[in-house]
Amino acid sequence: MIEALYTPFRKWSEVGTIWVYSDPHFGDKDAQAMRKNNISDEEQIHRINAKVGKRDTLIILGDVGNKEMVRKLRGYKVLVMGNHEEGRTLYEDVFDEVFSGPVFITEKLLLSHEPVQLPFAFNIHGHDHANWTASKKDFMHINVCAEHIDYTPINLTHLLKNGLLSKVESIHRITIDGATDRKKAREARNGGNANAK
């Protein structure tokens, strides 16, 4: 089990591995046509199931496409809805859990469909088919859009156990450091008296 996960999400790691994937766009010919390296829906399912076991958790970060294809996927299935999903209840029959927006699963790890840049969180996301976020050096993230990960889910359990979040400062540390910096700046402006107005 991954202790760093918030309590409601620990069940994802109790018996298997957690995998993350985004933007399969099953059956969405328009979206698939935009991909330079598109593969068939059946090949995508084959590649996912080659990694994800029956006791594993598969988190899809939105833009599922034809939800009926999800029935062919293995594991406990979690959806963080994307911009192509309409209505949470429409997906509850094929997913074990559905989230309508970004989800913090640990103090420092945010799962989302669209990229979200925060100084106190590592973001795993999809949506970015052009992969523009790859060039943002100060952005702590992984883009798991299907075509950018060769249609193979990313092993989140492995990443977490190998220190993915070790260099992410907590929001508490950032807040304290910010307050200290502001106090020092006030003192410098006021000749060393932090209380002067």
Short mmCIF file of N, CA and C in Angstrom, two decimals, residues 9-149:
data_model
loop_
_atom_site.label_atom_id
_atom_site.label_comp_id
_atom_site.label_asym_id
_atom_site.label_seq_id
_atom_site.Cartn_x
_atom_site.Cartn_y
_atom_site.Cartn_z
N PHE A 9 -8.01 7.02 -1.25
CA PHE A 9 -7.37 6.49 -2.46
C PHE A 9 -6.40 5.33 -2.18
N ARG A 10 -6.18 5.03 -0.92
CA ARG A 10 -5.23 3.95 -0.58
C ARG A 10 -5.69 2.60 -1.12
N LYS A 11 -6.99 2.41 -1.24
CA LYS A 11 -7.50 1.13 -1.75
C LYS A 11 -6.97 0.85 -3.16
N TRP A 12 -6.62 1.89 -3.90
CA TRP A 12 -6.09 1.70 -5.25
C TRP A 12 -4.78 0.91 -5.23
N SER A 13 -4.05 1.00 -4.14
CA SER A 13 -2.73 0.35 -4.09
C SER A 13 -2.68 -0.84 -3.14
N GLU A 14 -3.80 -1.23 -2.57
CA GLU A 14 -3.81 -2.31 -1.58
C GLU A 14 -3.41 -3.66 -2.17
N VAL A 15 -3.89 -3.98 -3.35
CA VAL A 15 -3.64 -5.32 -3.90
C VAL A 15 -2.92 -5.31 -5.24
N GLY A 16 -2.82 -4.18 -5.87
CA GLY A 16 -2.19 -4.14 -7.19
C GLY A 16 -1.45 -2.85 -7.43
N THR A 17 -1.19 -2.62 -8.70
CA THR A 17 -0.43 -1.46 -9.17
C THR A 17 -1.41 -0.40 -9.66
N ILE A 18 -1.02 0.87 -9.52
CA ILE A 18 -1.83 1.98 -10.06
C ILE A 18 -1.21 2.42 -11.38
N TRP A 19 -2.03 2.46 -12.41
CA TRP A 19 -1.61 2.90 -13.74
C TRP A 19 -2.39 4.15 -14.11
N VAL A 20 -1.77 5.02 -14.92
CA VAL A 20 -2.43 6.25 -15.34
C VAL A 20 -2.27 6.43 -16.84
N TYR A 21 -3.33 6.97 -17.47
CA TYR A 21 -3.42 7.04 -18.93
C TYR A 21 -4.42 8.14 -19.26
N SER A 22 -4.30 8.75 -20.43
CA SER A 22 -5.25 9.80 -20.78
C SER A 22 -5.52 9.85 -22.28
N ASP A 23 -6.67 10.37 -22.58
CA ASP A 23 -7.07 10.70 -23.95
C ASP A 23 -7.08 9.52 -24.93
N PRO A 24 -7.72 8.41 -24.57
CA PRO A 24 -7.79 7.33 -25.55
C PRO A 24 -8.64 7.68 -26.77
N HIS A 25 -9.64 8.53 -26.57
CA HIS A 25 -10.53 8.95 -27.66
C HIS A 25 -11.05 7.75 -28.46
N PHE A 26 -11.49 6.71 -27.73
CA PHE A 26 -12.02 5.53 -28.40
C PHE A 26 -13.15 5.90 -29.35
N GLY A 27 -13.05 5.47 -30.59
CA GLY A 27 -14.10 5.70 -31.58
C GLY A 27 -14.22 7.12 -32.09
N ASP A 28 -13.39 8.03 -31.64
CA ASP A 28 -13.46 9.43 -32.04
C ASP A 28 -12.53 9.64 -33.25
N LYS A 29 -13.06 9.44 -34.42
CA LYS A 29 -12.25 9.49 -35.65
C LYS A 29 -11.61 10.86 -35.87
N ASP A 30 -12.31 11.95 -35.51
CA ASP A 30 -11.74 13.29 -35.68
C ASP A 30 -10.50 13.48 -34.82
N ALA A 31 -10.61 13.10 -33.54
CA ALA A 31 -9.47 13.25 -32.64
C ALA A 31 -8.33 12.32 -33.05
N GLN A 32 -8.67 11.11 -33.44
CA GLN A 32 -7.64 10.16 -33.84
C GLN A 32 -6.92 10.60 -35.11
N ALA A 33 -7.63 11.26 -36.00
CA ALA A 33 -7.02 11.72 -37.26
C ALA A 33 -5.94 12.77 -37.02
N MET A 34 -6.03 13.48 -35.89
CA MET A 34 -5.04 14.52 -35.58
C MET A 34 -3.73 13.94 -35.06
N ARG A 35 -3.75 12.69 -34.64
CA ARG A 35 -2.55 12.06 -34.10
C ARG A 35 -1.63 11.61 -35.23
N LYS A 36 -0.36 11.87 -35.08
CA LYS A 36 0.60 11.44 -36.10
C LYS A 36 0.85 9.94 -36.04
N ASN A 37 0.71 9.37 -34.85
CA ASN A 37 1.01 7.95 -34.67
C ASN A 37 -0.22 7.18 -34.17
N ASN A 38 -1.37 7.45 -34.73
CA ASN A 38 -2.60 6.83 -34.25
C ASN A 38 -2.57 5.31 -34.45
N ILE A 39 -3.18 4.60 -33.49
CA ILE A 39 -3.37 3.16 -33.60
C ILE A 39 -4.85 2.87 -33.43
N SER A 40 -5.28 1.68 -33.74
CA SER A 40 -6.70 1.32 -33.64
C SER A 40 -7.13 1.23 -32.17
N ASP A 41 -8.44 1.31 -31.96
CA ASP A 41 -8.97 1.16 -30.61
C ASP A 41 -8.59 -0.19 -30.02
N GLU A 42 -8.69 -1.23 -30.83
CA GLU A 42 -8.37 -2.58 -30.35
C GLU A 42 -6.90 -2.70 -29.96
N GLU A 43 -6.01 -2.08 -30.73
CA GLU A 43 -4.58 -2.12 -30.37
C GLU A 43 -4.34 -1.33 -29.10
N GLN A 44 -5.05 -0.22 -28.93
CA GLN A 44 -4.91 0.58 -27.72
C GLN A 44 -5.34 -0.24 -26.50
N ILE A 45 -6.46 -0.92 -26.61
CA ILE A 45 -6.94 -1.77 -25.51
C ILE A 45 -5.93 -2.88 -25.23
N HIS A 46 -5.38 -3.48 -26.28
CA HIS A 46 -4.38 -4.54 -26.11
C HIS A 46 -3.16 -4.01 -25.34
N ARG A 47 -2.66 -2.83 -25.69
CA ARG A 47 -1.48 -2.27 -25.02
C ARG A 47 -1.77 -1.93 -23.56
N ILE A 48 -2.96 -1.42 -23.31
CA ILE A 48 -3.33 -1.09 -21.92
C ILE A 48 -3.42 -2.38 -21.10
N ASN A 49 -4.15 -3.36 -21.62
CA ASN A 49 -4.35 -4.61 -20.89
C ASN A 49 -3.07 -5.43 -20.77
N ALA A 50 -2.09 -5.17 -21.61
CA ALA A 50 -0.80 -5.86 -21.49
C ALA A 50 -0.06 -5.41 -20.21
N LYS A 51 -0.41 -4.26 -19.69
CA LYS A 51 0.20 -3.73 -18.46
C LYS A 51 -0.72 -3.88 -17.25
N VAL A 52 -1.99 -3.55 -17.42
CA VAL A 52 -2.94 -3.49 -16.31
C VAL A 52 -3.52 -4.87 -16.03
N GLY A 53 -3.35 -5.33 -14.79
CA GLY A 53 -3.90 -6.62 -14.39
C GLY A 53 -5.29 -6.46 -13.78
N LYS A 54 -5.95 -7.56 -13.53
CA LYS A 54 -7.31 -7.56 -12.99
C LYS A 54 -7.40 -6.92 -11.62
N ARG A 55 -6.32 -6.99 -10.83
CA ARG A 55 -6.34 -6.44 -9.47
C ARG A 55 -5.71 -5.05 -9.40
N ASP A 56 -5.30 -4.52 -10.53
CA ASP A 56 -4.69 -3.18 -10.60
C ASP A 56 -5.77 -2.11 -10.70
N THR A 57 -5.33 -0.86 -10.55
CA THR A 57 -6.20 0.30 -10.75
C THR A 57 -5.73 1.04 -11.99
N LEU A 58 -6.67 1.36 -12.87
CA LEU A 58 -6.38 2.15 -14.07
C LEU A 58 -7.12 3.48 -13.95
N ILE A 59 -6.34 4.56 -13.94
CA ILE A 59 -6.91 5.90 -13.87
C ILE A 59 -6.82 6.51 -15.26
N ILE A 60 -7.97 6.88 -15.82
CA ILE A 60 -7.99 7.56 -17.12
C ILE A 60 -8.30 9.02 -16.87
N LEU A 61 -7.42 9.89 -17.36
CA LEU A 61 -7.54 11.33 -17.12
C LEU A 61 -8.30 12.02 -18.25
N GLY A 62 -9.43 11.47 -18.60
CA GLY A 62 -10.37 12.14 -19.49
C GLY A 62 -10.26 11.81 -20.95
N ASP A 63 -11.27 12.31 -21.67
CA ASP A 63 -11.44 12.15 -23.11
C ASP A 63 -11.42 10.68 -23.52
N VAL A 64 -12.35 9.95 -22.93
CA VAL A 64 -12.48 8.52 -23.15
C VAL A 64 -12.95 8.20 -24.56
N GLY A 65 -13.92 8.96 -25.05
CA GLY A 65 -14.54 8.61 -26.33
C GLY A 65 -15.66 7.62 -26.07
N ASN A 66 -15.76 6.60 -26.90
CA ASN A 66 -16.80 5.59 -26.77
C ASN A 66 -16.62 4.82 -25.46
N LYS A 67 -17.50 5.09 -24.51
CA LYS A 67 -17.33 4.51 -23.17
C LYS A 67 -17.50 3.00 -23.17
N GLU A 68 -18.17 2.45 -24.16
CA GLU A 68 -18.36 1.00 -24.20
C GLU A 68 -17.02 0.26 -24.34
N MET A 69 -16.03 0.90 -24.90
CA MET A 69 -14.71 0.30 -25.03
C MET A 69 -14.05 0.10 -23.66
N VAL A 70 -14.45 0.92 -22.69
CA VAL A 70 -13.89 0.83 -21.34
C VAL A 70 -14.21 -0.53 -20.72
N ARG A 71 -15.33 -1.11 -21.10
CA ARG A 71 -15.71 -2.42 -20.57
C ARG A 71 -14.65 -3.49 -20.89
N LYS A 72 -13.87 -3.28 -21.94
CA LYS A 72 -12.85 -4.25 -22.35
C LYS A 72 -11.54 -4.10 -21.57
N LEU A 73 -11.44 -3.05 -20.78
CA LEU A 73 -10.21 -2.79 -20.03
C LEU A 73 -10.22 -3.53 -18.70
N ARG A 74 -9.06 -3.95 -18.27
CA ARG A 74 -8.91 -4.66 -17.01
C ARG A 74 -8.79 -3.69 -15.85
N GLY A 75 -8.98 -4.23 -14.66
CA GLY A 75 -8.71 -3.50 -13.44
C GLY A 75 -9.89 -2.71 -12.89
N TYR A 76 -9.61 -2.08 -11.76
CA TYR A 76 -10.53 -1.16 -11.11
C TYR A 76 -10.36 0.16 -11.85
N LYS A 77 -11.41 0.67 -12.43
CA LYS A 77 -11.29 1.80 -13.35
C LYS A 77 -11.79 3.11 -12.72
N VAL A 78 -10.93 4.14 -12.85
CA VAL A 78 -11.21 5.46 -12.29
C VAL A 78 -11.15 6.47 -13.44
N LEU A 79 -12.12 7.38 -13.48
CA LEU A 79 -12.14 8.44 -14.49
C LEU A 79 -12.06 9.80 -13.83
N VAL A 80 -11.10 10.61 -14.28
CA VAL A 80 -11.08 12.04 -13.99
C VAL A 80 -11.53 12.68 -15.29
N MET A 81 -12.73 13.24 -15.28
CA MET A 81 -13.38 13.67 -16.53
C MET A 81 -12.58 14.75 -17.27
N GLY A 82 -12.65 14.69 -18.60
CA GLY A 82 -12.01 15.66 -19.46
C GLY A 82 -13.02 16.54 -20.15
N ASN A 83 -12.55 17.33 -21.09
CA ASN A 83 -13.44 18.27 -21.77
C ASN A 83 -14.39 17.59 -22.77
N HIS A 84 -14.16 16.33 -23.10
CA HIS A 84 -15.07 15.62 -24.00
C HIS A 84 -16.15 14.83 -23.26
N GLU A 85 -16.04 14.72 -21.94
CA GLU A 85 -17.07 14.01 -21.17
C GLU A 85 -18.20 14.95 -20.81
N GLU A 86 -19.41 14.43 -20.90
CA GLU A 86 -20.59 15.23 -20.55
C GLU A 86 -21.42 14.47 -19.53
N GLY A 87 -21.51 14.97 -18.33
CA GLY A 87 -22.35 14.36 -17.31
C GLY A 87 -21.72 13.16 -16.63
N ARG A 88 -21.36 13.36 -15.42
CA ARG A 88 -20.71 12.34 -14.60
C ARG A 88 -21.47 11.02 -14.58
N THR A 89 -22.77 11.08 -14.42
CA THR A 89 -23.57 9.85 -14.29
C THR A 89 -23.52 8.99 -15.54
N LEU A 90 -23.19 9.57 -16.68
CA LEU A 90 -23.12 8.79 -17.92
C LEU A 90 -21.96 7.79 -17.91
N TYR A 91 -21.02 7.97 -17.00
CA TYR A 91 -19.82 7.13 -16.97
C TYR A 91 -19.78 6.18 -15.77
N GLU A 92 -20.71 6.34 -14.86
CA GLU A 92 -20.68 5.55 -13.64
C GLU A 92 -21.00 4.07 -13.87
N ASP A 93 -21.53 3.74 -15.04
CA ASP A 93 -21.82 2.32 -15.31
C ASP A 93 -20.61 1.57 -15.85
N VAL A 94 -19.56 2.29 -16.29
CA VAL A 94 -18.36 1.61 -16.81
C VAL A 94 -17.11 1.90 -15.98
N PHE A 95 -17.18 2.88 -15.11
CA PHE A 95 -16.06 3.21 -14.22
C PHE A 95 -16.47 2.94 -12.77
N ASP A 96 -15.52 2.51 -11.96
CA ASP A 96 -15.78 2.26 -10.55
C ASP A 96 -15.84 3.56 -9.74
N GLU A 97 -15.10 4.56 -10.20
CA GLU A 97 -15.13 5.89 -9.58
C GLU A 97 -15.04 6.93 -10.68
N VAL A 98 -15.77 8.03 -10.50
CA VAL A 98 -15.75 9.13 -11.48
C VAL A 98 -15.59 10.44 -10.73
N PHE A 99 -14.62 11.25 -11.17
CA PHE A 99 -14.39 12.58 -10.60
C PHE A 99 -14.63 13.60 -11.70
N SER A 100 -15.38 14.64 -11.39
CA SER A 100 -15.73 15.63 -12.42
C SER A 100 -14.68 16.71 -12.59
N GLY A 101 -13.65 16.73 -11.75
CA GLY A 101 -12.60 17.73 -11.87
C GLY A 101 -11.30 17.21 -11.31
N PRO A 102 -10.26 18.05 -11.26
CA PRO A 102 -8.95 17.65 -10.75
C PRO A 102 -9.03 17.08 -9.34
N VAL A 103 -8.13 16.14 -9.04
CA VAL A 103 -8.15 15.46 -7.75
C VAL A 103 -6.73 15.41 -7.16
N PHE A 104 -6.58 15.93 -5.95
CA PHE A 104 -5.34 15.73 -5.20
C PHE A 104 -5.44 14.36 -4.56
N ILE A 105 -4.52 13.44 -4.90
CA ILE A 105 -4.54 12.12 -4.28
C ILE A 105 -3.48 12.00 -3.18
N THR A 106 -2.55 12.94 -3.13
CA THR A 106 -1.63 13.12 -2.01
C THR A 106 -1.51 14.63 -1.81
N GLU A 107 -0.77 15.01 -0.77
CA GLU A 107 -0.57 16.44 -0.51
C GLU A 107 0.09 17.14 -1.69
N LYS A 108 0.90 16.40 -2.46
CA LYS A 108 1.70 17.02 -3.51
C LYS A 108 1.42 16.49 -4.91
N LEU A 109 0.39 15.67 -5.10
CA LEU A 109 0.13 15.09 -6.42
C LEU A 109 -1.29 15.37 -6.88
N LEU A 110 -1.40 16.07 -8.00
CA LEU A 110 -2.68 16.43 -8.58
C LEU A 110 -2.88 15.68 -9.89
N LEU A 111 -4.00 14.98 -9.99
CA LEU A 111 -4.40 14.33 -11.24
C LEU A 111 -5.45 15.21 -11.89
N SER A 112 -5.27 15.49 -13.18
CA SER A 112 -6.22 16.36 -13.88
C SER A 112 -6.24 16.01 -15.36
N HIS A 113 -7.26 16.49 -16.04
CA HIS A 113 -7.27 16.32 -17.48
C HIS A 113 -6.38 17.37 -18.12
N GLU A 114 -6.72 18.64 -17.91
CA GLU A 114 -5.91 19.73 -18.45
C GLU A 114 -4.69 19.95 -17.55
N PRO A 115 -3.58 20.44 -18.13
CA PRO A 115 -2.41 20.75 -17.30
C PRO A 115 -2.73 21.85 -16.29
N VAL A 116 -2.27 21.67 -15.07
CA VAL A 116 -2.46 22.65 -14.00
C VAL A 116 -1.09 22.89 -13.36
N GLN A 117 -0.62 24.13 -13.41
CA GLN A 117 0.70 24.44 -12.87
C GLN A 117 0.55 25.11 -11.51
N LEU A 118 1.06 24.42 -10.47
CA LEU A 118 1.05 24.93 -9.11
C LEU A 118 2.45 24.78 -8.54
N PRO A 119 2.91 25.72 -7.72
CA PRO A 119 4.27 25.61 -7.18
C PRO A 119 4.42 24.51 -6.13
N PHE A 120 3.30 24.01 -5.61
CA PHE A 120 3.35 23.03 -4.51
C PHE A 120 2.80 21.66 -4.91
N ALA A 121 2.73 21.39 -6.22
CA ALA A 121 2.16 20.10 -6.64
C ALA A 121 2.80 19.60 -7.92
N PHE A 122 2.93 18.30 -7.99
CA PHE A 122 3.30 17.63 -9.23
C PHE A 122 1.98 17.30 -9.92
N ASN A 123 1.89 17.57 -11.20
CA ASN A 123 0.64 17.38 -11.95
C ASN A 123 0.81 16.28 -13.00
N ILE A 124 -0.04 15.28 -12.92
CA ILE A 124 -0.13 14.28 -13.97
C ILE A 124 -1.41 14.58 -14.72
N HIS A 125 -1.29 14.77 -16.03
CA HIS A 125 -2.41 15.26 -16.83
C HIS A 125 -2.38 14.66 -18.23
N GLY A 126 -3.42 14.97 -18.97
CA GLY A 126 -3.49 14.65 -20.39
C GLY A 126 -3.79 15.92 -21.16
N HIS A 127 -4.71 15.82 -22.12
CA HIS A 127 -5.26 16.95 -22.87
C HIS A 127 -4.30 17.60 -23.86
N ASP A 128 -3.04 17.67 -23.53
CA ASP A 128 -2.06 18.41 -24.32
C ASP A 128 -1.50 17.54 -25.45
N HIS A 129 -2.26 17.45 -26.53
CA HIS A 129 -1.85 16.61 -27.66
C HIS A 129 -0.62 17.18 -28.37
N ALA A 130 -0.43 18.49 -28.32
CA ALA A 130 0.73 19.12 -28.96
C ALA A 130 1.99 18.97 -28.08
N ASN A 131 1.79 18.61 -26.81
CA ASN A 131 2.87 18.42 -25.85
C ASN A 131 3.66 19.70 -25.60
N TRP A 132 2.98 20.85 -25.58
CA TRP A 132 3.65 22.13 -25.31
C TRP A 132 4.20 22.19 -23.90
N THR A 133 3.59 21.46 -22.97
CA THR A 133 4.06 21.51 -21.59
C THR A 133 5.46 20.91 -21.44
N ALA A 134 5.88 20.07 -22.39
CA ALA A 134 7.20 19.46 -22.30
C ALA A 134 8.31 20.50 -22.30
N SER A 135 8.07 21.65 -22.87
CA SER A 135 9.09 22.69 -22.95
C SER A 135 9.11 23.61 -21.73
N LYS A 136 8.17 23.46 -20.82
CA LYS A 136 8.11 24.32 -19.63
C LYS A 136 8.97 23.72 -18.53
N LYS A 137 10.18 24.22 -18.39
CA LYS A 137 11.15 23.64 -17.46
C LYS A 137 10.74 23.76 -15.99
N ASP A 138 9.98 24.78 -15.62
CA ASP A 138 9.61 24.96 -14.23
C ASP A 138 8.30 24.26 -13.88
N PHE A 139 7.73 23.53 -14.80
CA PHE A 139 6.46 22.86 -14.59
C PHE A 139 6.72 21.41 -14.21
N MET A 140 6.36 21.05 -12.99
CA MET A 140 6.54 19.68 -12.50
C MET A 140 5.33 18.86 -12.96
N HIS A 141 5.52 18.04 -13.98
CA HIS A 141 4.37 17.34 -14.55
C HIS A 141 4.80 16.16 -15.41
N ILE A 142 3.82 15.33 -15.71
CA ILE A 142 3.95 14.29 -16.73
C ILE A 142 2.68 14.36 -17.58
N ASN A 143 2.88 14.45 -18.88
CA ASN A 143 1.77 14.44 -19.83
C ASN A 143 1.55 12.98 -20.25
N VAL A 144 0.40 12.42 -19.89
CA VAL A 144 0.12 11.01 -20.20
C VAL A 144 -0.91 10.86 -21.31
N CYS A 145 -0.96 11.84 -22.22
CA CYS A 145 -1.78 11.70 -23.42
C CYS A 145 -1.33 10.43 -24.14
N ALA A 146 -2.26 9.62 -24.56
CA ALA A 146 -1.98 8.30 -25.12
C ALA A 146 -0.83 8.30 -26.13
N GLU A 147 -0.88 9.22 -27.08
CA GLU A 147 0.12 9.20 -28.15
C GLU A 147 1.51 9.61 -27.67
N HIS A 148 1.61 10.31 -26.53
CA HIS A 148 2.92 10.73 -26.02
C HIS A 148 3.57 9.67 -25.14
N ILE A 149 2.81 8.65 -24.78
CA ILE A 149 3.37 7.57 -23.96
C ILE A 149 3.28 6.23 -24.71
#
